mmCIF file of C-alpha atoms and ligand atoms in Angstrom:
data_model
loop_
_atom_site.group_PDB
_atom_site.id
_atom_site.type_symbol
_atom_site.label_atom_id
_atom_site.label_comp_id
_atom_site.label_asym_id
_atom_site.label_seq_id
_atom_site.Cartn_x
_atom_site.Cartn_y
_atom_site.Cartn_z
ATOM 1 C CA MET A 591 -21.337 54.936 32.701
ATOM 2 C CA THR A 592 -21.217 52.114 30.952
ATOM 3 C CA ARG A 593 -17.942 49.973 30.867
ATOM 4 C CA THR A 594 -16.847 48.000 27.660
ATOM 5 C CA VAL A 595 -14.380 45.182 28.132
ATOM 6 C CA SER A 596 -12.839 44.446 24.751
ATOM 7 C CA LEU A 597 -12.414 40.972 23.416
ATOM 8 C CA ALA A 598 -8.410 41.215 23.779
ATOM 9 C CA ALA A 599 -9.036 41.960 27.626
ATOM 10 C CA LEU A 600 -11.435 39.180 28.051
ATOM 11 C CA SER A 601 -8.958 36.955 26.139
ATOM 12 C CA VAL A 602 -6.101 37.998 28.568
ATOM 13 C CA LEU A 603 -8.300 37.247 31.513
ATOM 14 C CA PHE A 604 -9.194 33.674 30.038
ATOM 15 C CA LEU A 605 -5.457 32.928 29.355
ATOM 16 C CA LEU A 606 -4.490 34.034 33.025
ATOM 17 C CA ALA A 607 -7.410 31.684 34.103
ATOM 18 C CA HIS A 608 -6.526 28.929 31.788
ATOM 19 C CA PRO A 609 -2.795 29.129 30.603
ATOM 20 C CA PRO A 610 -2.186 27.401 27.176
ATOM 21 C CA LEU A 611 -0.935 23.794 28.016
ATOM 22 C CA GLN A 612 1.703 24.187 25.147
ATOM 23 C CA ALA A 613 3.108 27.400 26.592
ATOM 24 C CA GLN A 614 3.802 25.651 30.026
ATOM 25 C CA ALA A 615 6.324 23.610 31.388
ATOM 26 C CA PRO A 616 4.246 20.232 31.822
ATOM 27 C CA ALA A 617 2.136 20.798 34.918
ATOM 28 C CA GLY A 618 1.290 18.210 37.446
ATOM 29 C CA ASP A 619 2.965 15.457 39.492
ATOM 30 C CA GLU A 620 6.789 15.489 38.582
ATOM 31 C CA GLU A 621 7.069 11.908 38.962
ATOM 32 C CA LEU A 622 4.596 11.452 36.002
ATOM 33 C CA PRO A 623 5.697 10.955 32.663
ATOM 34 C CA VAL A 624 5.293 13.774 29.681
ATOM 35 C CA VAL A 625 3.147 13.334 26.753
ATOM 36 C CA HIS A 626 2.876 15.788 24.000
ATOM 37 C CA VAL A 627 -0.576 15.967 22.158
ATOM 38 C CA LEU A 628 -0.176 17.357 18.632
ATOM 39 C CA ALA A 629 -3.981 18.013 17.510
ATOM 40 C CA THR A 630 -4.913 18.272 13.825
ATOM 41 C CA GLY A 631 -8.499 18.234 13.765
ATOM 42 C CA GLY A 632 -10.938 15.463 12.287
ATOM 43 C CA THR A 633 -14.128 14.382 14.009
ATOM 44 C CA ILE A 634 -12.815 14.129 17.461
ATOM 45 C CA SER A 635 -12.594 17.894 17.402
ATOM 46 C CA ASN A 636 -16.059 18.555 15.873
ATOM 47 C CA THR A 637 -19.069 19.842 17.330
ATOM 48 C CA GLU A 638 -22.297 21.151 15.574
ATOM 49 C CA GLY A 639 -20.600 23.746 13.392
ATOM 50 C CA ASP A 640 -17.403 24.456 15.321
ATOM 51 C CA ARG A 641 -14.098 22.468 16.263
ATOM 52 C CA LEU A 642 -12.744 21.880 19.650
ATOM 53 C CA THR A 643 -8.950 22.614 20.086
ATOM 54 C CA GLY A 644 -6.598 20.378 21.476
ATOM 55 C CA GLU A 645 -6.665 22.057 24.658
ATOM 56 C CA ASP A 646 -10.290 21.678 24.904
ATOM 57 C CA LEU A 647 -9.930 17.687 24.250
ATOM 58 C CA VAL A 648 -7.341 17.180 26.847
ATOM 59 C CA ARG A 649 -9.096 19.424 29.425
ATOM 60 C CA SER A 650 -12.200 17.110 28.870
ATOM 61 C CA LEU A 651 -10.297 14.071 29.975
ATOM 62 C CA PRO A 652 -11.249 12.818 33.451
ATOM 63 C CA GLY A 653 -8.447 11.415 35.385
ATOM 64 C CA VAL A 654 -5.648 12.450 32.757
ATOM 65 C CA GLU A 655 -3.899 14.187 35.711
ATOM 66 C CA ASP A 656 -3.242 10.671 37.238
ATOM 67 C CA VAL A 657 -1.626 9.313 34.009
ATOM 68 C CA ALA A 658 0.602 11.869 32.655
ATOM 69 C CA ARG A 659 1.685 15.345 32.485
ATOM 70 C CA ILE A 660 0.478 16.794 29.266
ATOM 71 C CA THR A 661 1.596 19.790 26.886
ATOM 72 C CA VAL A 662 -0.659 20.189 23.815
ATOM 73 C CA GLU A 663 0.008 21.886 20.468
ATOM 74 C CA GLN A 664 -2.578 23.015 17.897
ATOM 75 C CA PHE A 665 -0.983 21.888 14.487
ATOM 76 C CA SER A 666 -3.930 22.483 12.480
ATOM 77 C CA ASN A 667 -7.697 22.103 12.816
ATOM 78 C CA VAL A 668 -9.021 20.493 9.861
ATOM 79 C CA ALA A 669 -10.853 17.283 8.378
ATOM 80 C CA SER A 670 -8.162 14.748 7.615
ATOM 81 C CA GLY A 671 -8.685 14.952 3.741
ATOM 82 C CA ALA A 672 -7.583 18.496 3.876
ATOM 83 C CA ILE A 673 -4.010 17.634 5.381
ATOM 84 C CA SER A 674 -1.478 18.405 2.459
ATOM 85 C CA LEU A 675 1.690 16.791 1.783
ATOM 86 C CA SER A 676 3.738 19.795 2.942
ATOM 87 C CA GLN A 677 1.982 19.828 6.166
ATOM 88 C CA TRP A 678 2.914 16.035 6.363
ATOM 89 C CA LEU A 679 6.620 16.958 5.928
ATOM 90 C CA ALA A 680 6.057 19.653 8.783
ATOM 91 C CA MET A 681 4.448 17.235 11.138
ATOM 92 C CA GLU A 682 7.162 14.781 10.558
ATOM 93 C CA ARG A 683 9.801 17.710 11.345
ATOM 94 C CA ARG A 684 7.852 18.754 14.260
ATOM 95 C CA ILE A 685 7.672 15.418 15.925
ATOM 96 C CA ASP A 686 11.447 14.725 15.268
ATOM 97 C CA GLU A 687 12.395 18.079 16.878
ATOM 98 C CA LEU A 688 10.076 17.387 20.079
ATOM 99 C CA PHE A 689 11.870 14.023 20.480
ATOM 100 C CA GLN A 690 15.279 15.556 19.955
ATOM 101 C CA GLU A 691 14.685 18.494 22.172
ATOM 102 C CA ARG A 692 12.660 16.553 24.828
ATOM 103 C CA PRO A 693 14.506 13.510 26.366
ATOM 104 C CA ASP A 694 11.856 13.487 29.053
ATOM 105 C CA LEU A 695 9.131 12.916 26.365
ATOM 106 C CA ALA A 696 7.309 9.602 26.717
ATOM 107 C CA GLY A 697 5.680 9.943 23.449
ATOM 108 C CA VAL A 698 3.514 11.986 21.087
ATOM 109 C CA VAL A 699 -0.434 11.497 20.542
ATOM 110 C CA VAL A 700 -1.691 12.831 17.250
ATOM 111 C CA THR A 701 -5.386 13.584 17.133
ATOM 112 C CA HIS A 702 -6.446 13.224 13.580
ATOM 113 C CA GLY A 703 -9.455 12.588 11.413
ATOM 114 C CA THR A 704 -10.020 9.109 10.737
ATOM 115 C CA ASP A 705 -10.454 9.205 7.141
ATOM 116 C CA THR A 706 -6.662 9.558 6.259
ATOM 117 C CA MET A 707 -5.227 8.473 9.737
ATOM 118 C CA GLU A 708 -3.835 5.155 8.043
ATOM 119 C CA GLU A 709 -1.803 7.400 5.678
ATOM 120 C CA THR A 710 -0.410 9.654 8.141
ATOM 121 C CA ALA A 711 0.547 6.965 10.308
ATOM 122 C CA TYR A 712 2.231 4.942 7.749
ATOM 123 C CA PHE A 713 4.167 8.261 6.409
ATOM 124 C CA LEU A 714 5.166 8.914 10.092
ATOM 125 C CA ASP A 715 6.262 5.265 10.496
ATOM 126 C CA LEU A 716 8.366 5.512 7.663
ATOM 127 C CA THR A 717 10.134 8.838 8.200
ATOM 128 C CA LEU A 718 10.581 9.139 12.050
ATOM 129 C CA GLY A 719 13.773 7.884 13.212
ATOM 130 C CA HIS A 720 12.788 7.309 16.756
ATOM 131 C CA CYS A 721 10.955 4.297 18.509
ATOM 132 C CA ARG A 722 9.265 6.215 21.236
ATOM 133 C CA PRO A 723 5.621 5.815 20.770
ATOM 134 C CA VAL A 724 3.544 8.101 18.367
ATOM 135 C CA VAL A 725 0.092 7.134 19.004
ATOM 136 C CA VAL A 726 -2.429 8.469 16.071
ATOM 137 C CA THR A 727 -5.833 8.551 17.160
ATOM 138 C CA GLY A 728 -9.419 10.095 16.435
ATOM 139 C CA ALA A 729 -13.076 9.432 16.738
ATOM 140 C CA MET A 730 -15.818 8.091 14.808
ATOM 141 C CA ARG A 731 -18.405 10.118 16.656
ATOM 142 C CA ARG A 732 -18.133 13.949 16.985
ATOM 143 C CA ALA A 733 -17.296 15.365 20.550
ATOM 144 C CA THR A 734 -21.008 16.233 21.125
ATOM 145 C CA ALA A 735 -22.722 13.159 19.942
ATOM 146 C CA LEU A 736 -24.243 10.313 22.212
ATOM 147 C CA GLY A 737 -21.616 7.871 22.952
ATOM 148 C CA ALA A 738 -18.819 10.073 21.640
ATOM 149 C CA ASP A 739 -15.722 7.811 21.398
ATOM 150 C CA GLY A 740 -12.880 10.610 21.368
ATOM 151 C CA PRO A 741 -12.327 11.059 25.030
ATOM 152 C CA ALA A 742 -11.681 7.500 25.477
ATOM 153 C CA ASN A 743 -9.635 7.130 22.449
ATOM 154 C CA LEU A 744 -7.305 10.027 23.571
ATOM 155 C CA LEU A 745 -7.307 8.926 27.210
ATOM 156 C CA ASN A 746 -6.198 5.417 26.126
ATOM 157 C CA SER A 747 -3.788 6.757 23.702
ATOM 158 C CA ILE A 748 -1.994 8.830 26.621
ATOM 159 C CA ARG A 749 -2.216 5.684 28.752
ATOM 160 C CA LEU A 750 -0.625 3.663 25.858
ATOM 161 C CA ALA A 751 2.078 6.238 25.279
ATOM 162 C CA VAL A 752 3.308 6.157 28.919
ATOM 163 C CA SER A 753 3.188 2.253 29.351
ATOM 164 C CA GLU A 754 6.020 0.206 29.809
ATOM 165 C CA GLU A 755 4.865 -2.090 26.850
ATOM 166 C CA ALA A 756 4.837 0.674 24.468
ATOM 167 C CA ARG A 757 8.523 2.132 25.206
ATOM 168 C CA GLU A 758 9.691 1.405 21.723
ATOM 169 C CA ILE A 759 6.668 0.775 19.991
ATOM 170 C CA GLY A 760 7.048 3.596 17.229
ATOM 171 C CA VAL A 761 3.863 4.906 15.374
ATOM 172 C CA VAL A 762 0.896 3.252 15.910
ATOM 173 C CA VAL A 763 -3.134 3.858 15.418
ATOM 174 C CA LEU A 764 -5.404 3.504 18.573
ATOM 175 C CA MET A 765 -9.323 3.258 17.917
ATOM 176 C CA ASN A 766 -11.901 1.718 19.956
ATOM 177 C CA ASP A 767 -9.381 0.354 22.417
ATOM 178 C CA GLU A 768 -7.429 -1.453 19.853
ATOM 179 C CA VAL A 769 -4.058 -0.656 18.837
ATOM 180 C CA PHE A 770 -2.616 -1.262 15.302
ATOM 181 C CA PRO A 771 0.813 -0.890 13.816
ATOM 182 C CA GLY A 772 1.138 2.288 11.662
ATOM 183 C CA ARG A 773 2.230 0.399 8.481
ATOM 184 C CA GLU A 774 -0.852 -2.169 8.685
ATOM 185 C CA ALA A 775 -3.691 -0.085 10.102
ATOM 186 C CA VAL A 776 -6.620 0.518 7.731
ATOM 187 C CA LYS A 777 -9.947 2.095 7.926
ATOM 188 C CA VAL A 778 -12.499 -0.431 6.832
ATOM 189 C CA SER A 779 -16.002 1.239 7.809
ATOM 190 C CA THR A 780 -17.318 4.637 7.305
ATOM 191 C CA SER A 781 -19.214 4.725 10.453
ATOM 192 C CA ARG A 782 -18.652 1.575 12.916
ATOM 193 C CA MET A 783 -16.649 2.288 16.158
ATOM 194 C CA HIS A 784 -14.482 -0.636 15.082
ATOM 195 C CA ALA A 785 -13.635 1.102 11.847
ATOM 196 C CA PHE A 786 -9.891 -0.023 11.890
ATOM 197 C CA ARG A 787 -8.531 -3.214 10.936
ATOM 198 C CA ALA A 788 -5.009 -4.695 10.237
ATOM 199 C CA PRO A 789 -6.130 -6.798 7.203
ATOM 200 C CA GLY A 790 -4.565 -10.242 7.282
ATOM 201 C CA ALA A 791 -2.557 -9.585 10.627
ATOM 202 C CA GLY A 792 -4.833 -8.699 13.280
ATOM 203 C CA ARG A 793 -4.618 -5.999 15.975
ATOM 204 C CA PHE A 794 -1.276 -5.375 17.734
ATOM 205 C CA GLY A 795 -2.882 -4.860 21.098
ATOM 206 C CA VAL A 796 -5.527 -3.462 23.558
ATOM 207 C CA THR A 797 -5.802 -0.842 26.178
ATOM 208 C CA ASP A 798 -8.130 -2.506 28.770
ATOM 209 C CA PRO A 799 -9.354 -0.348 31.686
ATOM 210 C CA ASP A 800 -6.594 -1.768 34.051
ATOM 211 C CA ALA A 801 -3.705 -2.297 31.578
ATOM 212 C CA VAL A 802 -2.368 -2.249 28.014
ATOM 213 C CA PHE A 803 -1.511 -5.589 26.316
ATOM 214 C CA LEU A 804 0.417 -5.949 23.183
ATOM 215 C CA GLU A 805 -0.478 -9.163 21.807
ATOM 216 C CA ARG A 806 2.055 -9.921 18.951
ATOM 217 C CA THR A 807 5.103 -8.775 17.420
ATOM 218 C CA VAL A 808 5.522 -6.288 14.983
ATOM 219 C CA PRO A 809 8.549 -5.907 12.672
ATOM 220 C CA THR A 810 10.832 -3.151 14.279
ATOM 221 C CA ARG A 811 12.183 -0.232 12.536
ATOM 222 C CA SER A 812 15.658 1.313 13.480
ATOM 223 C CA CYS A 813 15.348 3.580 16.560
ATOM 224 C CA GLU A 814 18.402 5.341 15.203
ATOM 225 C CA ALA A 815 17.827 6.389 11.738
ATOM 226 C CA PRO A 816 14.528 6.834 9.691
ATOM 227 C CA SER A 817 13.715 4.566 6.997
ATOM 228 C CA PHE A 818 13.559 7.690 4.875
ATOM 229 C CA ASP A 819 15.476 10.732 5.838
ATOM 230 C CA LEU A 820 13.495 13.625 4.821
ATOM 231 C CA SER A 821 16.080 16.225 5.742
ATOM 232 C CA GLY A 822 16.622 18.531 2.559
ATOM 233 C CA VAL A 823 13.086 17.311 1.007
ATOM 234 C CA GLU A 824 10.979 20.296 0.434
ATOM 235 C CA GLU A 825 8.460 18.430 -1.720
ATOM 236 C CA LEU A 826 7.412 14.750 -2.126
ATOM 237 C CA PRO A 827 7.394 13.435 -5.842
ATOM 238 C CA ARG A 828 3.982 13.512 -7.612
ATOM 239 C CA VAL A 829 2.647 10.056 -7.349
ATOM 240 C CA GLU A 830 -1.032 9.368 -8.662
ATOM 241 C CA LEU A 831 -3.333 6.566 -7.550
ATOM 242 C CA ILE A 832 -5.787 5.223 -10.347
ATOM 243 C CA TYR A 833 -8.353 2.658 -9.884
ATOM 244 C CA THR A 834 -9.035 -0.352 -12.084
ATOM 245 C CA ALA A 835 -12.814 -1.265 -13.089
ATOM 246 C CA LEU A 836 -14.157 -3.115 -16.222
ATOM 247 C CA GLY A 837 -13.903 -1.238 -19.294
ATOM 248 C CA ALA A 838 -11.328 1.509 -17.995
ATOM 249 C CA ASP A 839 -9.358 2.747 -20.857
ATOM 250 C CA GLY A 840 -5.958 4.459 -20.554
ATOM 251 C CA ALA A 841 -7.118 7.999 -20.304
ATOM 252 C CA LEU A 842 -6.583 8.473 -16.450
ATOM 253 C CA VAL A 843 -2.998 6.919 -16.932
ATOM 254 C CA ARG A 844 -2.170 9.407 -19.616
ATOM 255 C CA ALA A 845 -3.589 12.236 -17.775
ATOM 256 C CA ALA A 846 -1.515 11.648 -14.776
ATOM 257 C CA VAL A 847 1.706 11.354 -17.010
ATOM 258 C CA GLU A 848 0.711 14.705 -18.598
ATOM 259 C CA ALA A 849 0.191 16.198 -15.199
ATOM 260 C CA GLY A 850 4.035 15.309 -14.473
ATOM 261 C CA ALA A 851 3.529 12.207 -12.311
ATOM 262 C CA GLU A 852 6.832 10.550 -11.419
ATOM 263 C CA GLY A 853 4.939 7.431 -10.389
ATOM 264 C CA ILE A 854 1.516 5.768 -10.635
ATOM 265 C CA VAL A 855 0.106 3.203 -8.142
ATOM 266 C CA MET A 856 -2.692 1.232 -9.781
ATOM 267 C CA ALA A 857 -5.557 0.042 -7.430
ATOM 268 C CA ALA A 858 -5.608 -3.119 -9.546
ATOM 269 C CA VAL A 859 -8.295 -6.069 -9.431
ATOM 270 C CA GLY A 860 -7.350 -9.229 -7.896
ATOM 271 C CA ARG A 861 -3.502 -9.933 -7.746
ATOM 272 C CA GLY A 862 -2.651 -6.949 -9.736
ATOM 273 C CA GLY A 863 -4.664 -7.043 -13.031
ATOM 274 C CA THR A 864 -5.806 -4.181 -14.899
ATOM 275 C CA THR A 865 -7.549 -3.729 -18.337
ATOM 276 C CA PRO A 866 -5.995 -4.000 -21.794
ATOM 277 C CA GLY A 867 -6.420 -0.182 -22.328
ATOM 278 C CA GLN A 868 -4.864 0.667 -18.953
ATOM 279 C CA ARG A 869 -1.985 -1.943 -19.406
ATOM 280 C CA GLU A 870 -1.075 -0.316 -22.901
ATOM 281 C CA ALA A 871 -1.086 3.214 -21.101
ATOM 282 C CA LEU A 872 0.988 1.950 -18.502
ATOM 283 C CA ALA A 873 3.618 0.581 -20.652
ATOM 284 C CA GLU A 874 3.805 4.078 -22.467
ATOM 285 C CA ALA A 875 4.130 5.635 -19.114
ATOM 286 C CA ARG A 876 6.926 3.322 -18.249
ATOM 287 C CA GLU A 877 8.668 4.226 -21.481
ATOM 288 C CA ASN A 878 8.488 7.834 -20.347
ATOM 289 C CA GLY A 879 10.224 6.936 -17.152
ATOM 290 C CA VAL A 880 7.192 6.783 -14.824
ATOM 291 C CA VAL A 881 7.381 4.155 -12.064
ATOM 292 C CA VAL A 882 4.289 1.983 -12.220
ATOM 293 C CA VAL A 883 3.220 0.030 -8.963
ATOM 294 C CA LEU A 884 0.515 -2.557 -8.857
ATOM 295 C CA SER A 885 -1.434 -2.716 -5.680
ATOM 296 C CA SER A 886 -4.890 -4.252 -5.430
ATOM 297 C CA ARG A 887 -8.341 -2.942 -4.710
ATOM 298 C CA THR A 888 -9.449 -6.269 -2.674
ATOM 299 C CA GLY A 889 -8.510 -5.131 0.606
ATOM 300 C CA GLU A 890 -6.357 -7.992 1.871
ATOM 301 C CA GLY A 891 -3.605 -10.054 0.417
ATOM 302 C CA ARG A 892 -0.473 -9.441 -1.616
ATOM 303 C CA VAL A 893 0.578 -8.492 -5.092
ATOM 304 C CA PRO A 894 3.950 -10.097 -5.110
ATOM 305 C CA VAL A 895 6.613 -7.407 -5.645
ATOM 306 C CA ALA A 896 8.073 -9.671 -8.462
ATOM 307 C CA ARG A 897 4.798 -8.992 -10.428
ATOM 308 C CA GLY A 898 5.373 -6.406 -13.239
ATOM 309 C CA GLU A 899 7.431 -5.964 -16.141
ATOM 310 C CA GLY A 900 6.165 -8.021 -19.145
ATOM 311 C CA GLU A 901 2.438 -7.609 -20.085
ATOM 312 C CA THR A 902 1.226 -5.688 -17.016
ATOM 313 C CA GLY A 903 3.101 -2.568 -17.913
ATOM 314 C CA ALA A 904 4.135 -2.177 -14.424
ATOM 315 C CA LEU A 905 7.589 -2.183 -12.521
ATOM 316 C CA LEU A 906 6.512 -4.165 -9.285
ATOM 317 C CA GLY A 907 3.968 -5.227 -7.212
ATOM 318 C CA ALA A 908 3.021 -3.549 -3.802
ATOM 319 C CA GLY A 909 3.202 -6.465 -1.665
ATOM 320 C CA ASP A 910 0.520 -6.385 1.133
ATOM 321 C CA LEU A 911 0.476 -2.627 0.951
ATOM 322 C CA ASN A 912 -3.068 -1.309 -0.059
ATOM 323 C CA PRO A 913 -3.043 1.262 -2.796
ATOM 324 C CA GLN A 914 -2.947 4.463 -0.474
ATOM 325 C CA LYS A 915 -0.129 3.073 1.511
ATOM 326 C CA ALA A 916 1.935 1.932 -1.553
ATOM 327 C CA ARG A 917 1.421 5.560 -3.033
ATOM 328 C CA ILE A 918 3.286 6.819 0.194
ATOM 329 C CA LEU A 919 6.123 4.317 0.084
ATOM 330 C CA LEU A 920 6.552 5.109 -3.740
ATOM 331 C CA MET A 921 6.510 8.850 -2.989
ATOM 332 C CA LEU A 922 9.259 8.384 -0.273
ATOM 333 C CA ALA A 923 11.238 5.753 -2.411
ATOM 334 C CA LEU A 924 11.638 8.318 -5.194
ATOM 335 C CA THR A 925 13.268 10.799 -3.124
ATOM 336 C CA ARG A 926 15.883 8.353 -3.003
ATOM 337 C CA THR A 927 16.185 6.373 -6.262
ATOM 338 C CA ASP A 928 14.480 5.530 -9.561
ATOM 339 C CA ASP A 929 16.751 2.475 -9.945
ATOM 340 C CA PRO A 930 14.313 -0.692 -10.540
ATOM 341 C CA ASP A 931 16.196 -3.059 -8.290
ATOM 342 C CA GLU A 932 16.307 -0.686 -5.426
ATOM 343 C CA LEU A 933 12.956 0.045 -5.623
ATOM 344 C CA ARG A 934 12.111 -3.603 -5.584
ATOM 345 C CA THR A 935 14.184 -4.125 -2.525
ATOM 346 C CA ILE A 936 12.550 -0.947 -0.785
ATOM 347 C CA PHE A 937 9.091 -2.543 -1.472
ATOM 348 C CA ARG A 938 10.282 -5.807 -0.131
ATOM 349 C CA THR A 939 11.680 -4.602 2.962
ATOM 350 C CA HIS A 940 9.043 -1.821 3.853
HETATM 351 N N1 LIG B 608 -14.111 13.708 8.226
HETATM 352 C C1 LIG B 608 -13.472 12.951 9.312
HETATM 353 C C2 LIG B 608 -11.831 13.603 9.101
HETATM 354 O O1 LIG B 608 -11.366 14.453 9.458
HETATM 355 C C3 LIG B 608 -13.619 11.825 9.603
HETATM 356 C C4 LIG B 608 -13.173 11.692 11.153
HETATM 357 O O2 LIG B 608 -12.315 12.107 11.853
HETATM 358 O O3 LIG B 608 -13.714 10.304 11.552
HETATM 359 O O4 LIG B 608 -11.048 12.450 8.745
#
């Protein structure tokens, strides 16, 4: 007689042997701090044709049981370009809930695709009202590649999250042994291991094999309340991002207004310049109540907040925020106000 074992029965046997980390009270040495890993996908999870789970990633870390007790949660398992704005809201709420419900939690590590990691990190930085570490990390090489960087990045992120130095660090990005503030981290290379920088500012710190070093101070956020309180916000305002290049006319600006944009961020040239055709369309957009912000496509430096008005067609400049980060700040600012003075203050102080 042949005996068939159903897939369900096999799964039960597997689960008995490997209980899911998130369902457990954190296992391990009770003296050790607890870290929650929130896995979202990205190259760190990629193998040929498949994606590892957060549990797979944690289980592959040598020596992690000597560093922290880990719980794991699979938030999503997608390329980071596929993370939606409603998932951002859900992610912020989930991390907020974890910190509220688990005073024992030293910190959260978010595994994330590197392509949009800088955006998620800044979004969380602006919306979480906690200072416990949230370390966003990923990998430039997939899990099965020669010299895969994911395991080291993840283990270093856990080490950072439990370190004394990082107790009030808030949201940071950790890649390739380097730590960057969530507000400042920018992906600057499509494929190199040292793909992250904080242009104009430099890294925040490093994780060496023996210790974690924070090398400079970073302006702190309130640990009591978020910069932007999203309770009650179900959807973020539509803010479009438009590039300036020679000869560009106003078609994309007009299309954004037509699509219902409440705000437009320009990836402008230099210190906030656009083309004559774009300027004309931006001025029309402003007359229709759309908030226009000038950032720069250059990659480093400021567009003064006072830039705007007059001939630019814009309301304000984005300071040192790159276009994709300026878009996040504008989306969040518009949940609170469309008053020009308040918006300028927000851009000067975030
Ligand atoms: N395409 C990947 C992503 O999800 C790239 C990465 O993780 O490095 O962003």
